[in-house]
Amino acid sequence: MSDDRKKKRRSFDDLFDEIDDLMKRFEEEFEDMERDFEDLLKNAPAKEGPYYYGVRVYVGPDGVPHIEQFGNIKKEGRGKVIISDETEPMVDVMERDDEVWVVADLPGVDKDQIKVSATERTVSIRAEGDKRKYSKEVELPAVVDPSSAKATFKNGVLEIKFKKLQGSKGSVNIKIE
């Protein structure tokens, strides 16, 4: 076997080792989160549910895996649990060539119960339905033109598209179509 094939073979094996290590780290993280969630509920103040707690795992633009929590259960400090009336929705932010998209899951509310405002670097989403309240401040990966926002809401999913910006505009409220 040539030296070049040995190098390729070895680097291919290294890739599998790296994937195996990453999967083991994810497994450990999920086990830790499961224990944390059980502790959260044990230490939670007496409050009638529903309780929402979830995690989203994604690889950021920097190539680093991230784990993001969402829901209405928060852990503050060492063992202190806060159960909020407001749920932090799961939100995806995607950057395209000249656009930034924000997609938020807001089940149980109507379009007219959602308030969205934006600056060049953040989007604020608030919604209050008969039984559900949502609140989330989202940091954007690029500077956007808030006045270019196009927002739609269908089947519990809010989608907002922004054009990227070179200058500065300020804060604007966004109408949902």
XYZ file of C-alpha atoms in Angstrom, residues 6-77:
72
model
C -2.048 4.958 4.235
C -2.453 8.675 4.980
C -5.946 8.745 3.470
C -6.915 5.580 5.289
C -5.648 6.913 8.579
C -7.440 10.274 8.194
C -10.663 8.458 7.242
C -10.364 6.380 10.426
C -9.651 9.569 12.376
C -12.877 11.051 11.014
C -14.871 8.108 12.363
C -13.102 8.446 15.711
C -14.036 12.158 15.828
C -17.681 11.348 15.003
C -17.706 8.649 17.676
C -16.278 11.103 20.238
C -18.884 13.721 19.269
C -21.720 11.208 19.634
C -20.427 10.200 23.075
C -20.321 13.880 24.122
C -23.919 14.388 22.892
C -25.022 11.302 24.810
C -23.358 12.596 27.989
C -24.922 16.051 27.496
C -28.396 14.548 27.063
C -27.965 12.405 30.178
C -26.916 15.515 32.124
C -29.905 17.463 30.786
C -32.260 14.630 31.711
C -30.906 14.634 35.287
C -31.149 18.444 35.395
C -34.758 18.327 34.204
C -35.689 15.744 36.850
C -34.021 17.960 39.482
C -35.880 20.975 38.107
C -39.229 19.314 38.618
C -38.294 18.104 42.114
C -37.249 21.625 43.150
C -39.993 23.438 41.244
C -42.373 25.631 43.179
C -45.870 24.188 43.412
C -47.591 25.424 40.282
C -50.136 23.849 38.046
C -48.776 22.956 34.582
C -48.477 22.645 31.765
C -44.708 22.503 31.803
C -42.744 22.938 28.591
C -39.097 22.036 28.361
C -37.081 21.059 25.334
C -33.707 21.247 23.719
C -32.525 21.930 20.218
C -29.156 20.710 19.015
C -27.568 22.410 16.036
C -24.199 23.177 14.520
C -23.565 26.912 14.295
C -21.916 28.739 11.428
C -18.657 28.422 13.350
C -18.895 24.612 13.027
C -19.381 24.154 16.785
C -22.358 22.130 18.083
C -24.756 24.093 20.318
C -27.500 22.948 22.672
C -30.296 25.467 23.262
C -33.083 25.067 25.813
C -36.618 26.365 25.342
C -39.907 26.222 27.227
C -41.321 27.741 30.411
C -39.009 26.065 32.934
C -35.774 27.874 33.749
C -32.977 27.025 36.102
C -31.454 30.045 37.804
C -28.315 29.638 39.808
